[in-house]
Coordinates of C-alpha atoms in Angstrom, one line a residue:
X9 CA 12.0 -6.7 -13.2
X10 CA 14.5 -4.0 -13.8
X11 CA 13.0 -0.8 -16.5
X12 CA 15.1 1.7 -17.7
X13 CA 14.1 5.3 -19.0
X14 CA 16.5 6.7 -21.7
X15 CA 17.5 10.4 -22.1
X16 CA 15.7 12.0 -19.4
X17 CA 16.1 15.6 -19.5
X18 CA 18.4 17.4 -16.8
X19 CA 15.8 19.9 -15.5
X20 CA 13.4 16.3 -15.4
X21 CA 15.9 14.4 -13.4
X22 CA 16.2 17.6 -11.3
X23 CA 13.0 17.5 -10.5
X24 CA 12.4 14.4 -9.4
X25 CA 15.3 14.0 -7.1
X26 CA 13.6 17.3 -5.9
X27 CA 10.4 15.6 -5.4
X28 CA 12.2 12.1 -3.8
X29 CA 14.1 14.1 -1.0
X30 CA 10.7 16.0 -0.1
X31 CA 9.3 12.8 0.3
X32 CA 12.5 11.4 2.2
X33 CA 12.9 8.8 -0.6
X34 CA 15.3 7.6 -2.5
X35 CA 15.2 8.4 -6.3
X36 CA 14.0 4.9 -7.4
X37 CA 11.6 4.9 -4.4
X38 CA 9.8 7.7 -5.5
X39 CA 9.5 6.6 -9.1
X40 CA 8.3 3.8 -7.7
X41 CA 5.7 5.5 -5.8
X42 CA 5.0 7.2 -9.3
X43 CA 4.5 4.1 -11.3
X44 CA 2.0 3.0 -8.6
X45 CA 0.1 5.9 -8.6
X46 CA -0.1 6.1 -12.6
X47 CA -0.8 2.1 -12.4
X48 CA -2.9 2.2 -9.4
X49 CA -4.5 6.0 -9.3
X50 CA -7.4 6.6 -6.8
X51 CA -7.2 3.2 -5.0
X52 CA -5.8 5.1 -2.0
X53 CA -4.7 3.6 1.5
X54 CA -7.5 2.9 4.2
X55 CA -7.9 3.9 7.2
X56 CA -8.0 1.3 10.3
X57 CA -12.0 2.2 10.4
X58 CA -12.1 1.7 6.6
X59 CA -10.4 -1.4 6.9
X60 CA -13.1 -2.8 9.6
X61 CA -15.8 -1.7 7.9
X62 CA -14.8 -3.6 5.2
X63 CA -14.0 -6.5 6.5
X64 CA -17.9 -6.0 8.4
X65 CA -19.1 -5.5 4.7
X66 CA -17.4 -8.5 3.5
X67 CA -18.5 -11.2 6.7
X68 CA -15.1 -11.6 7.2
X69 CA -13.6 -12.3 11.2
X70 CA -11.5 -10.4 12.8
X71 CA -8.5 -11.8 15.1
X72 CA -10.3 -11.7 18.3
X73 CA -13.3 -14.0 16.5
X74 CA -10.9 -16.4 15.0
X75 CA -9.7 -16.7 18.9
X76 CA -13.1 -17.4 19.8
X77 CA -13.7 -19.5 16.9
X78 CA -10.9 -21.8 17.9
X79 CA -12.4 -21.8 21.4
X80 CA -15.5 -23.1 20.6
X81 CA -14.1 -25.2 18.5
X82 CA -11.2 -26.8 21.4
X83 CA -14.1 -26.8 24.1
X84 CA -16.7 -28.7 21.9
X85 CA -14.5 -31.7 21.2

């Protein structure tokens, strides 16, 4: 989907291509990355311990247990 923002003022514009290049993004990257912080706000990116504690939290497996999964599951047969 394609959005288009009419009439945005110089000193505006300024800015934000300000704002992309400190960010080493292009313009529409970085109104991207906007949008999904408006949308989006404090759901923030985990950390690789976050991310194993939840998936701990949630009784999911991780890789090396879906090996051993499929092991158990190849030897029993």
């Amino acid at each position: 989907m394609n959005l288009s923002i009419k009439n945005v003022p110089e000193e505006l514009a300024r800015q934000l291509r300000e704002r992309a290049r400190r960010h080493h993004r292009s313009l529409q990257g970085e109104l991207m990355a906007i949008l999904e912080e408006a949308v989006w706000g404090d759901r923030r990116r985990l950390s690789p311990g976050e991310v194993h504690q939840r998936v701990r939290e949630l009784g999911l497996r991780t890789g090396a247990e879906a090996v051993e999964m499929v092991r158990e599951d190849r030897d029993g047969r």
